[in-house]
Coordinates of C-alpha atoms in Angstrom, one line a residue:
M264 CA -13.1 43.3 -25.3
R265 CA -11.1 44.9 -23.4
F266 CA -7.4 45.4 -24.1
E267 CA -4.7 48.0 -23.5
D268 CA -7.5 50.0 -21.6
R269 CA -9.4 50.6 -24.7
T270 CA -12.6 48.5 -26.4
W271 CA -11.9 46.7 -29.2
T272 CA -14.2 44.7 -31.4
V273 CA -12.4 41.6 -33.1
V274 CA -13.1 41.7 -36.7
M275 CA -11.1 39.2 -38.6
L276 CA -9.3 36.1 -37.3
E277 CA -6.1 35.2 -39.5
G278 CA -4.2 32.3 -38.4
A279 CA -2.6 33.2 -34.8
R280 CA -3.7 37.2 -35.5
A281 CA -6.7 39.2 -34.8
R282 CA -7.2 42.1 -36.3
L283 CA -9.1 44.6 -34.0
V284 CA -10.9 47.7 -34.3
D285 CA -11.0 50.2 -31.4
S286 CA -14.0 52.9 -30.7
D287 CA -12.4 55.4 -33.3
N288 CA -11.7 53.6 -35.7
S289 CA -8.2 52.8 -34.9
P290 CA -7.0 49.4 -36.5
A291 CA -4.8 47.0 -34.5
T292 CA -2.9 43.4 -35.5
V293 CA -2.5 41.3 -32.1
L294 CA -1.1 37.6 -32.0
V295 CA -4.1 35.5 -30.0
N296 CA -1.4 34.8 -27.6
Y297 CA -0.2 37.7 -26.6
L298 CA -4.1 38.7 -26.1
F299 CA -5.0 36.1 -24.3
A300 CA -2.1 36.5 -22.0
A301 CA -2.6 40.3 -21.7
P302 CA -3.6 40.7 -17.8
D303 CA -6.3 43.2 -18.6
F304 CA -7.7 41.0 -21.5
E305 CA -11.5 40.8 -20.9
L306 CA -14.5 39.5 -22.9
I307 CA -17.2 42.4 -22.5
G308 CA -21.2 41.4 -22.5
A309 CA -20.4 37.8 -22.9
P310 CA -21.2 34.9 -20.4
R311 CA -18.1 32.9 -19.0
R312 CA -18.0 29.8 -20.2
H313 CA -16.4 26.9 -17.9
L314 CA -14.0 24.5 -19.6
P315 CA -15.5 20.9 -20.0
P316 CA -13.7 18.7 -17.3
F317 CA -12.4 16.2 -19.9
G318 CA -10.4 13.8 -17.6
L319 CA -13.4 13.5 -15.0
L320 CA -15.7 12.8 -18.3
E321 CA -13.3 10.3 -19.2
E322 CA -13.2 8.2 -16.1
L323 CA -17.3 8.2 -15.7
P324 CA -19.3 5.3 -16.9
V325 CA -20.5 5.2 -20.5
Q326 CA -23.8 5.5 -19.5
A327 CA -23.7 8.0 -17.5
R328 CA -21.7 10.0 -20.4
E329 CA -23.9 9.0 -22.8
R330 CA -27.0 10.1 -21.2
A331 CA -25.2 13.9 -20.2
E332 CA -24.4 13.9 -24.2
A333 CA -28.0 13.1 -24.9
W334 CA -29.5 16.0 -22.6
E335 CA -26.9 18.3 -24.6
R336 CA -28.0 17.8 -27.5
H337 CA -32.1 18.3 -26.3
V338 CA -30.9 21.4 -24.5
R339 CA -29.3 22.9 -27.7
E340 CA -32.1 21.7 -29.3
V341 CA -34.6 23.6 -27.2
E342 CA -32.0 27.2 -26.9
T343 CA -31.2 27.0 -31.2
G344 CA -33.5 24.6 -32.8
L345 CA -30.9 22.5 -33.4
P346 CA -29.7 19.8 -31.3
V347 CA -26.2 20.4 -33.5
P348 CA -25.7 24.3 -34.3
G349 CA -23.7 25.1 -36.7
Q350 CA -24.2 22.0 -38.8
G351 CA -27.1 23.6 -40.9
G352 CA -30.4 22.3 -41.2
V353 CA -34.1 23.8 -40.8
P354 CA -35.3 23.6 -36.8
R355 CA -38.3 21.2 -36.2
A356 CA -41.5 23.5 -35.9
E357 CA -42.0 22.8 -32.2
F358 CA -38.6 24.2 -31.3
D359 CA -38.3 27.0 -34.0
P360 CA -37.1 30.0 -32.1
E361 CA -38.7 32.5 -34.5
Q362 CA -42.0 30.6 -33.6
R363 CA -41.9 29.4 -30.6
T364 CA -41.1 31.0 -27.4
V365 CA -38.7 29.4 -25.2
A366 CA -41.5 28.3 -22.3
E367 CA -42.9 26.5 -25.7
R368 CA -40.0 24.9 -26.6
E369 CA -39.5 23.4 -23.0
E370 CA -42.9 22.3 -22.8
A371 CA -42.6 20.5 -26.2
K372 CA -38.7 18.8 -25.2
A373 CA -40.8 17.6 -22.1
A374 CA -43.5 16.4 -24.0
E375 CA -41.2 14.3 -26.6
L376 CA -38.7 13.3 -23.5
T377 CA -42.1 11.1 -22.2
A378 CA -43.4 9.9 -25.2
A379 CA -40.0 8.5 -25.6
G380 CA -40.2 6.7 -22.3
Q381 CA -38.1 9.0 -20.2
P382 CA -40.6 11.2 -18.1
T383 CA -40.1 15.2 -17.7
S384 CA -41.9 17.9 -17.0
A385 CA -41.0 21.4 -18.0
V386 CA -39.3 22.0 -14.8
T387 CA -36.3 19.9 -15.7
V388 CA -35.9 20.7 -18.9
R389 CA -35.5 24.8 -17.5
R390 CA -33.3 23.1 -14.3
M391 CA -30.7 21.1 -17.1
R392 CA -30.9 24.7 -19.2
A393 CA -30.0 26.5 -16.2
R394 CA -27.0 23.5 -15.3
Y395 CA -25.7 23.2 -19.0
R396 CA -25.4 27.3 -19.3
E397 CA -23.3 27.5 -16.0
N398 CA -21.4 24.1 -16.1
G399 CA -20.9 23.1 -19.6
L400 CA -21.5 19.6 -20.4
W401 CA -20.3 18.6 -16.5
G402 CA -23.5 20.0 -15.3
L403 CA -25.4 17.6 -17.4
V404 CA -24.3 14.4 -15.0
D405 CA -25.9 12.8 -13.1
Q406 CA -23.4 13.4 -9.8
R407 CA -24.1 10.1 -8.0
T408 CA -22.1 8.4 -11.2
A409 CA -19.3 10.8 -10.2
R410 CA -18.7 10.0 -6.8
R411 CA -15.7 8.3 -5.6
R412 CA -16.1 5.0 -3.8
S413 CA -13.8 3.9 -1.4
V414 CA -12.5 0.7 -1.4
V415 CA -14.0 0.1 2.4
G416 CA -17.2 0.9 1.3
R417 CA -19.3 2.4 4.5
A418 CA -17.4 0.6 6.5
D419 CA -16.5 2.0 10.0
E420 CA -13.4 4.4 10.1
R421 CA -13.0 2.8 13.7
V422 CA -12.6 -0.9 12.0
V423 CA -11.4 0.1 9.3
A424 CA -8.4 1.7 11.0
A425 CA -8.3 -1.0 13.6
I426 CA -7.6 -4.2 10.6
A427 CA -4.7 -1.7 9.3
Q428 CA -2.7 -1.0 12.5
V429 CA -3.2 -5.5 13.0
L430 CA -2.5 -5.6 9.2
E431 CA 0.8 -3.9 9.8
A432 CA 2.3 -5.0 13.3
Q433 CA 1.7 -8.5 11.3
R434 CA 3.8 -7.2 8.9
E435 CA 7.3 -9.1 9.6
R436 CA 5.2 -12.1 11.1
S437 CA 3.4 -14.7 9.8
S438 CA -0.4 -14.1 8.5
G439 CA -1.8 -16.5 10.1
T440 CA -5.4 -16.9 9.3
L441 CA -8.5 -14.5 8.6
S442 CA -10.0 -16.0 12.0
R443 CA -7.1 -14.9 14.2
L444 CA -6.8 -11.8 12.5
R445 CA -10.3 -11.4 13.3
R446 CA -10.0 -12.0 17.2
M447 CA -7.0 -9.3 17.2
V448 CA -9.0 -6.7 16.0
G449 CA -11.5 -7.3 18.5
W450 CA -8.9 -7.0 21.2
V451 CA -7.7 -3.9 19.1
L452 CA -11.3 -2.2 19.1
E453 CA -12.1 -3.3 22.7
E454 CA -8.9 -1.9 24.1
A455 CA -9.1 1.2 22.1
H456 CA -13.0 2.0 23.0
G457 CA -14.0 -0.3 25.7
P458 CA -15.7 -3.5 25.7
G459 CA -19.0 -3.7 23.4
A460 CA -18.6 -0.4 22.0
V461 CA -17.5 -0.9 18.4
E462 CA -18.5 -4.7 17.0
V463 CA -16.2 -6.5 14.6
P464 CA -18.3 -6.8 11.5
P465 CA -19.8 -10.6 10.6
V466 CA -17.2 -13.0 8.9
T467 CA -18.0 -12.4 5.3
T468 CA -18.0 -8.8 5.7
F469 CA -14.8 -8.3 7.6
N470 CA -13.1 -10.6 5.0
R471 CA -13.9 -8.6 2.6
L472 CA -12.5 -5.3 4.7
V473 CA -9.5 -7.1 4.8
H474 CA -8.4 -8.1 1.5
A475 CA -9.4 -4.9 0.3
L476 CA -6.7 -3.4 2.7
A477 CA -4.5 -6.0 2.2
D478 CA -4.6 -6.6 -1.5
G479 CA -1.8 -5.1 -3.3
H480 CA 0.6 -4.2 -0.6
G481 CA 1.8 -7.8 0.6
L482 CA 0.3 -7.9 4.0
L483 CA -1.3 -11.4 3.8
G484 CA 1.5 -13.0 2.1
S485 CA 4.1 -15.1 4.1
A486 CA 6.2 -14.1 6.5
A487 CA 9.1 -15.1 4.2
Q488 CA 7.7 -12.9 1.5
Q489 CA 6.3 -10.0 3.7
R490 CA 10.2 -9.7 4.9
R491 CA 11.3 -9.9 0.9
R492 CA 8.6 -6.9 -0.1
T493 CA 9.7 -4.6 3.1
S494 CA 13.7 -4.9 2.8
R495 CA 13.6 -3.8 -1.3
P496 CA 15.4 -0.4 -1.8
A497 CA 13.2 3.0 -2.2
P498 CA 12.6 3.2 -6.5
P499 CA 15.1 4.8 -8.5
F500 CA 12.9 7.5 -9.1
T501 CA 10.8 10.0 -7.6
P502 CA 8.2 12.5 -9.4
T503 CA 10.3 15.9 -9.5
V504 CA 9.1 19.4 -9.9
A505 CA 11.2 21.7 -12.1
L506 CA 10.0 25.5 -12.1
R507 CA 12.3 27.4 -14.5
P508 CA 14.2 26.7 -17.3
G509 CA 17.8 24.7 -17.1
E510 CA 16.7 23.8 -13.6
L511 CA 16.4 20.2 -14.3
V512 CA 17.9 18.3 -18.1
M513 CA 17.6 14.7 -19.0
L514 CA 20.2 13.0 -21.4
D515 CA 18.5 9.8 -23.5
S516 CA 18.8 7.4 -26.2
T517 CA 17.0 5.2 -27.8
P518 CA 17.2 3.3 -31.1
L519 CA 14.2 4.1 -34.0
D520 CA 12.5 1.3 -35.6
V521 CA 13.6 2.6 -38.9
L522 CA 16.2 2.2 -41.9
V523 CA 17.8 5.1 -43.3
V524 CA 20.9 5.5 -46.2
L525 CA 23.8 6.8 -44.4
A526 CA 26.5 9.5 -45.6
D527 CA 28.1 6.3 -47.2
G528 CA 25.0 5.0 -49.3
V529 CA 24.8 2.2 -46.7
T530 CA 21.1 1.3 -45.4
G531 CA 21.8 1.1 -41.4
S532 CA 19.8 1.6 -38.3
V533 CA 19.8 5.1 -36.5
E534 CA 19.7 6.5 -32.8
L535 CA 17.9 9.3 -31.3
S536 CA 19.4 11.4 -28.9
I537 CA 17.5 14.1 -26.8
A538 CA 17.9 16.6 -24.1
L539 CA 14.6 17.2 -22.7
D540 CA 14.3 20.2 -20.0
V541 CA 11.7 19.3 -17.5
A542 CA 10.5 23.2 -17.0
T543 CA 9.6 23.9 -20.7
R544 CA 9.5 20.5 -22.4
S545 CA 12.1 21.9 -25.0
C546 CA 13.6 19.0 -26.9
A547 CA 17.2 19.2 -28.5
A548 CA 17.3 16.1 -30.6
V549 CA 20.2 14.5 -32.7
V550 CA 20.2 11.4 -34.9
R551 CA 23.1 9.4 -35.7
P552 CA 24.1 5.9 -36.7
V553 CA 24.0 3.4 -33.8
G554 CA 26.5 3.6 -31.4
T555 CA 25.9 6.8 -29.3
R556 CA 29.2 8.3 -27.5
S557 CA 29.7 11.5 -25.6
V558 CA 30.4 13.7 -28.1
D559 CA 26.6 13.7 -28.8
A560 CA 25.4 14.7 -25.8
A561 CA 28.1 17.4 -26.0
V562 CA 25.7 18.4 -29.0
L563 CA 23.0 18.4 -27.4
L564 CA 23.9 20.6 -24.8
A565 CA 25.5 23.1 -27.7
Q566 CA 22.4 22.9 -28.9
M567 CA 20.5 23.9 -26.0
V568 CA 23.0 27.1 -24.9
T569 CA 23.0 28.5 -28.5
P570 CA 20.3 29.8 -30.7
M571 CA 19.0 28.2 -33.9
R572 CA 19.5 30.1 -37.1
M573 CA 16.2 29.7 -39.1
R574 CA 16.3 27.6 -42.2
P575 CA 15.4 28.0 -46.2
G576 CA 11.8 27.5 -46.5
W577 CA 10.7 28.0 -42.8
E578 CA 7.5 29.5 -42.1
T579 CA 8.2 33.4 -41.0
A580 CA 6.2 32.7 -38.0
L581 CA 8.8 30.4 -36.7
A582 CA 11.3 33.2 -36.5
M583 CA 12.0 34.6 -33.0
S584 CA 11.1 38.3 -34.5
R585 CA 7.7 37.4 -34.7
S586 CA 7.5 36.2 -31.0
V587 CA 6.2 38.3 -28.1
I588 CA 9.7 38.2 -26.4
P589 CA 11.7 41.8 -26.8
Y590 CA 13.7 40.8 -29.8
E591 CA 15.3 43.7 -30.5
R592 CA 16.5 43.9 -26.9
L593 CA 18.2 40.9 -27.5
V594 CA 20.0 41.1 -30.3
S595 CA 22.0 44.7 -28.9
L596 CA 22.4 42.1 -26.1
D597 CA 23.9 39.2 -28.1
A598 CA 24.2 39.7 -32.0
R599 CA 24.0 35.5 -32.5
L600 CA 20.0 36.2 -32.2
E601 CA 20.0 38.0 -35.5
G602 CA 18.0 35.4 -37.7
A603 CA 17.2 33.0 -34.8
A604 CA 14.4 30.9 -35.0
A605 CA 12.1 30.9 -32.1
R606 CA 13.4 28.1 -29.9
P607 CA 14.2 28.6 -26.0
V608 CA 17.5 29.0 -25.5
I609 CA 18.6 27.1 -22.2
M610 CA 21.7 26.8 -19.8
P611 CA 21.3 23.5 -18.1
E612 CA 21.8 23.9 -14.4
T613 CA 21.5 19.7 -13.7
V614 CA 21.9 17.2 -16.4
V615 CA 20.8 13.9 -15.4
V616 CA 21.8 10.9 -17.2
D617 CA 21.3 7.2 -17.0
Q618 CA 23.3 3.7 -17.0
G619 CA 24.0 3.7 -21.0
A620 CA 27.0 4.7 -23.3
I621 CA 26.5 8.3 -23.1
R622 CA 27.0 8.2 -19.3
G623 CA 30.8 8.1 -19.6
W624 CA 30.4 11.8 -21.4
P625 CA 32.8 14.8 -19.6
S626 CA 32.0 16.5 -17.0
P627 CA 31.2 20.3 -18.4
T628 CA 32.1 22.1 -15.7
S629 CA 35.3 23.1 -17.0
S630 CA 32.8 25.6 -19.4
S631 CA 30.5 26.5 -17.0
G632 CA 30.9 25.9 -13.3
R633 CA 26.9 25.9 -12.2
V634 CA 26.4 23.0 -14.5
Q635 CA 25.6 19.6 -12.5
T636 CA 25.5 16.1 -13.5
G637 CA 23.4 13.3 -11.6
F638 CA 23.5 9.6 -12.9
G639 CA 20.7 7.4 -12.6
S640 CA 20.5 4.0 -11.2
S641 CA 18.4 1.5 -13.7
S642 CA 17.5 1.6 -17.2
A643 CA 14.2 2.6 -15.4
S644 CA 15.5 6.3 -15.3
K645 CA 15.6 7.0 -18.2
V646 CA 14.6 9.9 -20.0
P647 CA 10.8 8.7 -21.0
V648 CA 11.4 8.5 -24.9
R649 CA 10.4 5.4 -26.9
P650 CA 10.3 4.8 -30.2
G651 CA 6.3 4.8 -30.0
W652 CA 7.1 8.7 -29.0
Q653 CA 3.7 8.3 -26.9
S654 CA 3.6 11.5 -25.5
R655 CA 5.7 10.5 -23.1
C656 CA 8.2 12.5 -23.2
A657 CA 6.4 15.2 -21.2
R658 CA 6.4 13.4 -18.5
S659 CA 8.0 15.0 -15.3
E660 CA 9.8 11.9 -13.6
A661 CA 13.2 12.1 -13.0
P662 CA 16.1 9.3 -11.4
S663 CA 16.3 10.3 -7.2
S664 CA 20.6 11.1 -8.8
C665 CA 23.6 11.4 -6.6
E666 CA 24.5 15.1 -7.9
L667 CA 28.2 15.9 -8.8
R668 CA 29.9 19.0 -9.0

C-alpha cells in the first residue's frame, strides 16, 4: 500500500492496529481507521472491489437473489476451485486450478450447468466472471428484476397527467362515478391535444389507472372525507439534517421494561432519559426511578459538555489519548481532558423536547447564550427511543418546533 508518500507492506493485524514495514524495513504501527481515512492511502497491485449494494439486494425477489448467489458459487469454483473459498476441502478434478486451465474450467462449468437443466455456454460463464469481477454479487443479478416498476405501468403519460388533473380538481367536490370521471378526462385530453389525438383507455384499463393514482390519497372518497383529509394540519415533524455536533440535540424519556433494586433496597421500575446529538448519533443517558424531572435534563446537558473520566476496568483503547485527535494539544488547553474517555464533548445549540414532564426544565440560556430550546406538539415528536432499542435512535427526524431563545 501507499501511505504518507511511502510504500508499505502489512505484516500483521492486531485488533484495530496494523503493523507495517516499508521498503527500508522500518516498522510502524497505525490505527486501521486512521490508515483508511488518510487522503493518500492507496492499495498497490490490487483491483478495486465495489461494495455490494445490500439494500438493493434485499429488495429483489427471492428467486432472483438466490439465482445470483448460485452464480456466485459457480464463478468462485471456476476461479478458485472451491464454491466457498476459505472453508477448506479439495477442489474437484475438473475445477482444480493446478490441473486445468481457466478455459477448461469454464467449459466444465458450462457442461455441468447444461446437464443440470440450465443451458449455459462457456461464453456465458466467462461473461459472468467478468461481471462478478466488476460489480460483485450485484453484477450477477438479472437486471430485469431490478427495474423499478411504475404504479401506472406503460400507460400514456398524457392520459396519466389528465387523470391526475381531474382528480385534483374534484378534491373539494363529490367524486361522482368513474364513468363521469372518464368523460371529464376525455374532455381534458381533447382540449389539451385536440380531438382524437389521444384516446381514452378502455373502461377496465381506465379504472385501474384511476385507482393506482387515487388510492392512498383519498381522492375517491366522498366530498366530506376529502375535505377532512385536506384540512388536516401539517405533520408535527419533518426530516432534519444536522451537519455539525450540537446543531440539534433531542431529549426524551421512556420507561424500561425491567425491574431493578433501587438504592433503598426496594424493587421498582426505572426510566431512561437520553440526549441524542443528531449529527454524531452520540447519546448521553441517565437511568433513574420512574418520574423524570427537569433536573435530569440538566444532568444530561452537563454530561454532554464535560469530558467523561475513564473508569476502572475500562479498556485503554477507550481512552481519548488512544484516539486520532490531538490529545496533547487539547490537554494543554483544558486540563479536565486528562485521563478522559474518547467520548465527544458537545455544546448543544438547539435542544428539542416534547410534551413530557421534562418539558418544564429551566432555560439554559443563563449559562450559554447560544442554546435554544424547542418544544414538539405531540407524542409523535419524541426522540425515537423505545424500550426495544430497535436501532431507531439513529433516525434523524426532529419535530418542527418553535425555537425560543
